[in-house]
């Protein structure tokens, strides 16, 4: 019936007007400029996983910061540490046995 259709159309128009009068979502603030560390050691990594059944591939991109540090083998560290800690008793004001 025509009256029912006009009522539905009027309802849709009212809903559209309400939606258009709502405030729009706030824009995201501009991202800060990258730091020196981020510029030198930062990047983006893409991880891709493929399903072996359907062969669908899903991807995910992530930001990362990588700073590689080299440490000497553990045994060398222990020897150096012990060597630098041991002092003759007379240098620290103690008595020799």
CSV table of N, CA and C in Angstrom, one decimal:
chain,number,residue,atom,x,y,z
A,1,UNK,N,0.8,-1.2,0.0
A,1,UNK,CA,0.0,0.0,0.0
A,1,UNK,C,0.9,1.3,0.0
A,2,UNK,N,0.4,2.3,-0.7
A,2,UNK,CA,1.1,3.5,-0.9
A,2,UNK,C,1.4,4.3,0.3
A,3,UNK,N,0.5,4.4,1.2
A,3,UNK,CA,0.7,5.1,2.5
A,3,UNK,C,1.9,4.5,3.3
A,4,UNK,N,1.9,3.2,3.4
A,4,UNK,CA,3.0,2.5,4.1
A,4,UNK,C,4.3,2.8,3.5
A,5,UNK,N,4.4,2.8,2.1
A,5,UNK,CA,5.7,3.0,1.4
A,5,UNK,C,6.2,4.5,1.7
A,6,UNK,N,5.2,5.4,1.7
A,6,UNK,CA,5.6,6.8,1.9
A,6,UNK,C,6.1,7.0,3.3
A,7,UNK,N,5.5,6.3,4.3
A,7,UNK,CA,6.0,6.3,5.7
A,7,UNK,C,7.4,5.8,5.8
A,8,UNK,N,7.7,4.7,5.1
A,8,UNK,CA,9.0,4.1,5.2
A,8,UNK,C,10.0,5.0,4.5
A,9,UNK,N,9.6,5.7,3.4
A,9,UNK,CA,10.5,6.6,2.8
A,9,UNK,C,10.8,7.8,3.7
A,10,UNK,N,9.8,8.3,4.3
A,10,UNK,CA,10.0,9.4,5.3
A,10,UNK,C,10.9,9.0,6.4
A,11,UNK,N,10.7,7.8,6.9
A,11,UNK,CA,11.6,7.4,8.0
A,11,UNK,C,13.1,7.3,7.6
A,12,UNK,N,13.3,6.8,6.3
A,12,UNK,CA,14.7,6.7,5.8
A,12,UNK,C,15.3,8.0,5.6
A,13,UNK,N,14.5,9.0,5.2
A,13,UNK,CA,15.0,10.4,5.0
A,13,UNK,C,15.4,11.0,6.3
A,14,UNK,N,14.6,10.8,7.3
A,14,UNK,CA,14.9,11.3,8.7
A,14,UNK,C,16.1,10.7,9.2
A,15,UNK,N,16.3,9.4,9.0
A,15,UNK,CA,17.5,8.7,9.5
A,15,UNK,C,18.8,9.2,8.8
A,16,UNK,N,18.7,9.4,7.5
A,16,UNK,CA,19.8,10.0,6.8
A,16,UNK,C,20.2,11.4,7.3
A,17,UNK,N,19.1,12.2,7.5
A,17,UNK,CA,19.4,13.6,8.0
A,17,UNK,C,20.1,13.5,9.4
A,18,UNK,N,19.6,12.6,10.3
A,18,UNK,CA,20.2,12.5,11.6
A,18,UNK,C,21.7,12.1,11.5
A,19,UNK,N,22.0,11.1,10.6
A,19,UNK,CA,23.4,10.6,10.4
A,19,UNK,C,24.2,11.8,9.9
A,20,UNK,N,23.7,12.5,8.9
A,20,UNK,CA,24.6,13.6,8.3
A,20,UNK,C,24.8,14.7,9.3
A,21,UNK,N,23.9,14.9,10.3
A,21,UNK,CA,24.1,16.0,11.3
A,21,UNK,C,25.0,15.6,12.4
A,22,UNK,N,25.3,14.3,12.5
A,22,UNK,CA,26.2,13.9,13.6
A,22,UNK,C,27.6,14.4,13.3
A,23,UNK,N,28.4,14.7,14.4
A,23,UNK,CA,29.7,15.2,14.1
A,23,UNK,C,30.6,14.1,13.5
A,24,UNK,N,31.4,14.5,12.6
A,24,UNK,CA,32.3,13.5,12.0
A,24,UNK,C,33.4,13.0,13.0
A,25,UNK,N,33.9,11.8,12.9
A,25,UNK,CA,34.9,11.4,13.8
A,25,UNK,C,36.2,12.3,13.7
A,26,UNK,N,36.8,12.5,14.8
A,26,UNK,CA,38.0,13.4,14.8
A,26,UNK,C,39.1,12.8,13.9
A,27,UNK,N,39.8,13.7,13.2
A,27,UNK,CA,40.9,13.2,12.4
A,27,UNK,C,42.1,12.8,13.3
A,28,UNK,N,42.9,11.8,12.9
A,28,UNK,CA,44.0,11.4,13.7
A,28,UNK,C,45.1,12.5,13.6
A,29,UNK,N,45.7,12.8,14.7
A,29,UNK,CA,46.8,13.9,14.7
A,29,UNK,C,47.9,13.4,13.9
A,30,UNK,N,48.7,14.3,13.3
A,30,UNK,CA,49.8,13.9,12.5
A,30,UNK,C,50.8,13.2,13.3
A,31,UNK,N,51.4,12.1,12.8
A,31,UNK,CA,52.4,11.4,13.6
A,31,UNK,C,53.7,12.2,13.7
A,32,UNK,N,54.3,12.1,14.9
A,32,UNK,CA,55.5,12.8,15.1
A,32,UNK,C,56.6,12.3,14.2
A,33,UNK,N,57.6,13.2,13.9
A,33,UNK,CA,58.7,12.8,13.0
A,33,UNK,C,59.5,11.8,13.8
A,34,UNK,N,60.1,10.9,13.0
A,34,UNK,CA,60.9,9.8,13.6
A,34,UNK,C,62.1,10.3,14.3
A,35,UNK,N,62.5,9.7,15.4
A,35,UNK,CA,63.8,10.0,16.1
A,35,UNK,C,65.0,9.5,15.3
A,36,UNK,N,66.1,9.9,15.7
A,36,UNK,CA,67.4,9.5,15.0
A,36,UNK,C,67.5,8.0,15.1
A,37,UNK,N,67.2,7.4,16.3
A,37,UNK,CA,67.3,5.9,16.4
A,37,UNK,C,66.3,5.2,15.5
A,38,UNK,N,65.1,5.8,15.4
A,38,UNK,CA,64.1,5.2,14.5
A,38,UNK,C,64.5,5.3,13.0
A,39,UNK,N,65.2,6.4,12.7
A,39,UNK,CA,65.6,6.6,11.3
A,39,UNK,C,66.7,5.6,11.0
A,40,UNK,N,67.7,5.4,11.9
A,40,UNK,CA,68.8,4.5,11.6
A,40,UNK,C,68.5,3.0,11.8
A,41,UNK,N,67.7,2.7,12.8
A,41,UNK,CA,67.5,1.3,13.1
A,41,UNK,C,66.1,0.8,13.0
A,42,UNK,N,65.2,1.7,12.5
A,42,UNK,CA,63.8,1.3,12.4
A,42,UNK,C,63.4,0.9,11.0
A,43,UNK,N,62.3,0.2,10.9
A,43,UNK,CA,61.8,-0.2,9.6
A,43,UNK,C,60.5,-0.9,9.7
A,44,UNK,N,60.0,-1.5,8.7
A,44,UNK,CA,58.8,-2.2,8.7
A,44,UNK,C,59.0,-3.6,8.3
A,45,UNK,N,58.4,-4.6,8.9
A,45,UNK,CA,58.5,-6.0,8.6
A,45,UNK,C,57.1,-6.5,8.2
A,46,UNK,N,57.1,-7.3,7.1
A,46,UNK,CA,55.8,-7.8,6.6
A,46,UNK,C,55.9,-9.3,6.9
A,47,UNK,N,54.9,-9.8,7.6
A,47,UNK,CA,54.8,-11.3,7.9
A,47,UNK,C,53.7,-11.8,7.1
A,48,UNK,N,54.0,-12.8,6.3
A,48,UNK,CA,52.9,-13.5,5.4
A,48,UNK,C,52.8,-14.9,5.9
A,49,UNK,N,51.5,-15.3,6.0
A,49,UNK,CA,51.2,-16.7,6.3
A,49,UNK,C,50.3,-17.3,5.3
A,50,UNK,N,50.7,-18.5,4.7
A,50,UNK,CA,49.9,-19.1,3.7
A,50,UNK,C,49.3,-20.4,4.2
A,51,UNK,N,48.0,-20.5,4.0
A,51,UNK,CA,47.3,-21.7,4.3
A,51,UNK,C,47.6,-22.8,3.3
A,52,UNK,N,48.0,-24.0,3.8
A,52,UNK,CA,48.4,-25.0,2.9
A,52,UNK,C,47.2,-25.7,2.2
A,53,UNK,N,46.0,-25.5,2.8
A,53,UNK,CA,44.8,-26.1,2.2
A,53,UNK,C,44.2,-25.3,1.1
A,54,UNK,N,43.9,-24.0,1.5
A,54,UNK,CA,43.2,-23.2,0.5
A,54,UNK,C,44.2,-22.2,-0.2
A,55,UNK,N,45.5,-22.1,0.2
A,55,UNK,CA,46.5,-21.3,-0.3
A,55,UNK,C,46.2,-19.8,-0.2
A,56,UNK,N,45.3,-19.5,0.8
A,56,UNK,CA,45.1,-18.1,1.1
A,56,UNK,C,46.3,-17.5,1.8
A,57,UNK,N,46.7,-16.3,1.5
A,57,UNK,CA,47.8,-15.6,2.1
A,57,UNK,C,47.3,-14.5,2.9
A,58,UNK,N,47.7,-14.4,4.2
A,58,UNK,CA,47.3,-13.3,5.0
A,58,UNK,C,48.6,-12.5,5.4
A,59,UNK,N,48.6,-11.2,5.3
A,59,UNK,CA,49.8,-10.4,5.6
A,59,UNK,C,49.5,-9.5,6.8
A,60,UNK,N,50.6,-9.2,7.5
A,60,UNK,CA,50.6,-8.2,8.6
A,60,UNK,C,51.8,-7.4,8.5
A,61,UNK,N,51.7,-6.1,8.5
A,61,UNK,CA,52.9,-5.2,8.5
A,61,UNK,C,53.0,-4.6,9.9
A,62,UNK,N,54.3,-4.6,10.4
A,62,UNK,CA,54.6,-4.1,11.7
A,62,UNK,C,55.8,-3.2,11.7
A,63,UNK,N,55.8,-2.2,12.5
A,63,UNK,CA,57.0,-1.3,12.6
A,63,UNK,C,57.9,-2.0,13.6
A,64,UNK,N,59.2,-1.8,13.4
A,64,UNK,CA,60.2,-2.4,14.4
A,64,UNK,C,61.4,-1.5,14.5
A,65,UNK,N,62.1,-1.6,15.6
A,65,UNK,CA,63.4,-1.0,15.8
A,65,UNK,C,64.4,-2.1,16.2
A,66,UNK,N,65.5,-2.2,15.5
A,66,UNK,CA,66.4,-3.2,15.7
A,66,UNK,C,67.8,-2.6,15.9
A,67,UNK,N,68.4,-2.9,17.1
A,67,UNK,CA,69.7,-2.4,17.4
A,67,UNK,C,70.5,-3.6,17.8
A,68,UNK,N,71.4,-4.1,16.9
A,68,UNK,CA,72.2,-5.3,17.2
A,68,UNK,C,73.4,-4.9,18.1
A,69,UNK,N,73.5,-5.6,19.2
A,69,UNK,CA,74.6,-5.4,20.0
A,69,UNK,C,75.4,-6.7,20.1
A,70,UNK,N,76.8,-6.6,20.0
A,70,UNK,CA,77.6,-7.8,20.1
A,70,UNK,C,78.2,-7.9,21.5
A,71,UNK,N,78.0,-9.1,22.1
A,71,UNK,CA,78.6,-9.4,23.4
A,71,UNK,C,79.6,-10.5,23.3
A,72,UNK,N,80.7,-10.4,24.0
A,72,UNK,CA,81.7,-11.5,23.9
A,72,UNK,C,81.1,-12.7,24.6
A,73,UNK,N,81.7,-13.9,24.2
A,73,UNK,CA,81.3,-15.1,24.9
A,73,UNK,C,81.3,-15.0,26.4
A,74,UNK,N,80.4,-15.7,27.0
A,74,UNK,CA,80.3,-15.6,28.5
A,74,UNK,C,81.6,-15.9,29.2
A,75,UNK,N,82.3,-16.9,28.9
A,75,UNK,CA,83.6,-17.3,29.6
A,75,UNK,C,84.6,-16.1,29.5
A,76,UNK,N,84.7,-15.5,28.4
A,76,UNK,CA,85.6,-14.3,28.3
A,76,UNK,C,85.2,-13.2,29.2
A,77,UNK,N,83.9,-13.0,29.3
A,77,UNK,CA,83.4,-11.9,30.2
A,77,UNK,C,83.8,-12.2,31.6
A,78,UNK,N,83.6,-13.5,32.0
A,78,UNK,CA,83.9,-13.8,33.4
A,78,UNK,C,85.4,-13.6,33.7
A,79,UNK,N,86.2,-14.0,32.8
A,79,UNK,CA,87.7,-13.9,33.0
A,79,UNK,C,88.0,-12.4,33.2
A,80,UNK,N,87.5,-11.6,32.3
A,80,UNK,CA,87.8,-10.1,32.3
A,80,UNK,C,87.3,-9.5,33.6
A,81,UNK,N,86.1,-9.9,34.0
A,81,UNK,CA,85.5,-9.3,35.2
A,81,UNK,C,86.3,-9.7,36.4
A,82,UNK,N,86.6,-11.0,36.6
A,82,UNK,CA,87.4,-11.4,37.7
A,82,UNK,C,88.8,-10.8,37.7
A,83,UNK,N,89.4,-10.7,36.5
A,83,UNK,CA,90.7,-10.1,36.4
A,83,UNK,C,90.7,-8.6,36.9
A,84,UNK,N,89.7,-7.9,36.6
A,84,UNK,CA,89.6,-6.5,36.9
A,84,UNK,C,89.2,-6.2,38.4
A,85,UNK,N,88.5,-7.2,39.0
A,85,UNK,CA,88.1,-7.1,40.4
A,85,UNK,C,89.2,-7.4,41.4
A,86,UNK,N,90.0,-8.4,41.0
A,86,UNK,CA,91.1,-8.8,42.0
A,86,UNK,C,92.2,-7.8,42.1
A,87,UNK,N,92.4,-7.3,43.3
A,87,UNK,CA,93.4,-6.3,43.5
A,87,UNK,C,94.3,-6.9,44.6
A,88,UNK,N,95.6,-6.5,44.6
A,88,UNK,CA,96.5,-6.9,45.7
A,88,UNK,C,96.0,-6.3,47.0
A,89,UNK,N,96.1,-7.1,48.1
A,89,UNK,CA,95.6,-6.6,49.4
A,89,UNK,C,96.2,-5.3,49.8
A,90,UNK,N,97.4,-5.0,49.5
A,90,UNK,CA,98.0,-3.8,49.9
A,90,UNK,C,97.4,-2.6,49.2
A,91,UNK,N,96.9,-2.8,48.0
A,91,UNK,CA,96.3,-1.7,47.3
A,91,UNK,C,95.0,-1.2,47.9
A,92,UNK,N,94.3,-2.1,48.6
A,92,UNK,CA,93.0,-1.8,49.2
A,92,UNK,C,93.1,-1.6,50.7
A,93,UNK,N,94.3,-1.6,51.2
A,93,UNK,CA,94.5,-1.3,52.7
A,93,UNK,C,94.3,-2.5,53.5
A,94,UNK,N,94.3,-3.7,53.0
A,94,UNK,CA,94.2,-4.9,53.8
A,94,UNK,C,95.6,-5.5,54.1
A,95,UNK,N,95.5,-6.6,54.9
A,95,UNK,CA,96.8,-7.3,55.2
A,95,UNK,C,96.9,-8.6,54.4
A,96,UNK,N,98.1,-8.9,54.1
A,96,UNK,CA,98.3,-10.2,53.4
A,96,UNK,C,98.4,-11.3,54.4
A,97,UNK,N,97.9,-12.5,54.1
A,97,UNK,CA,97.8,-13.6,55.0
A,97,UNK,C,99.2,-14.1,55.4
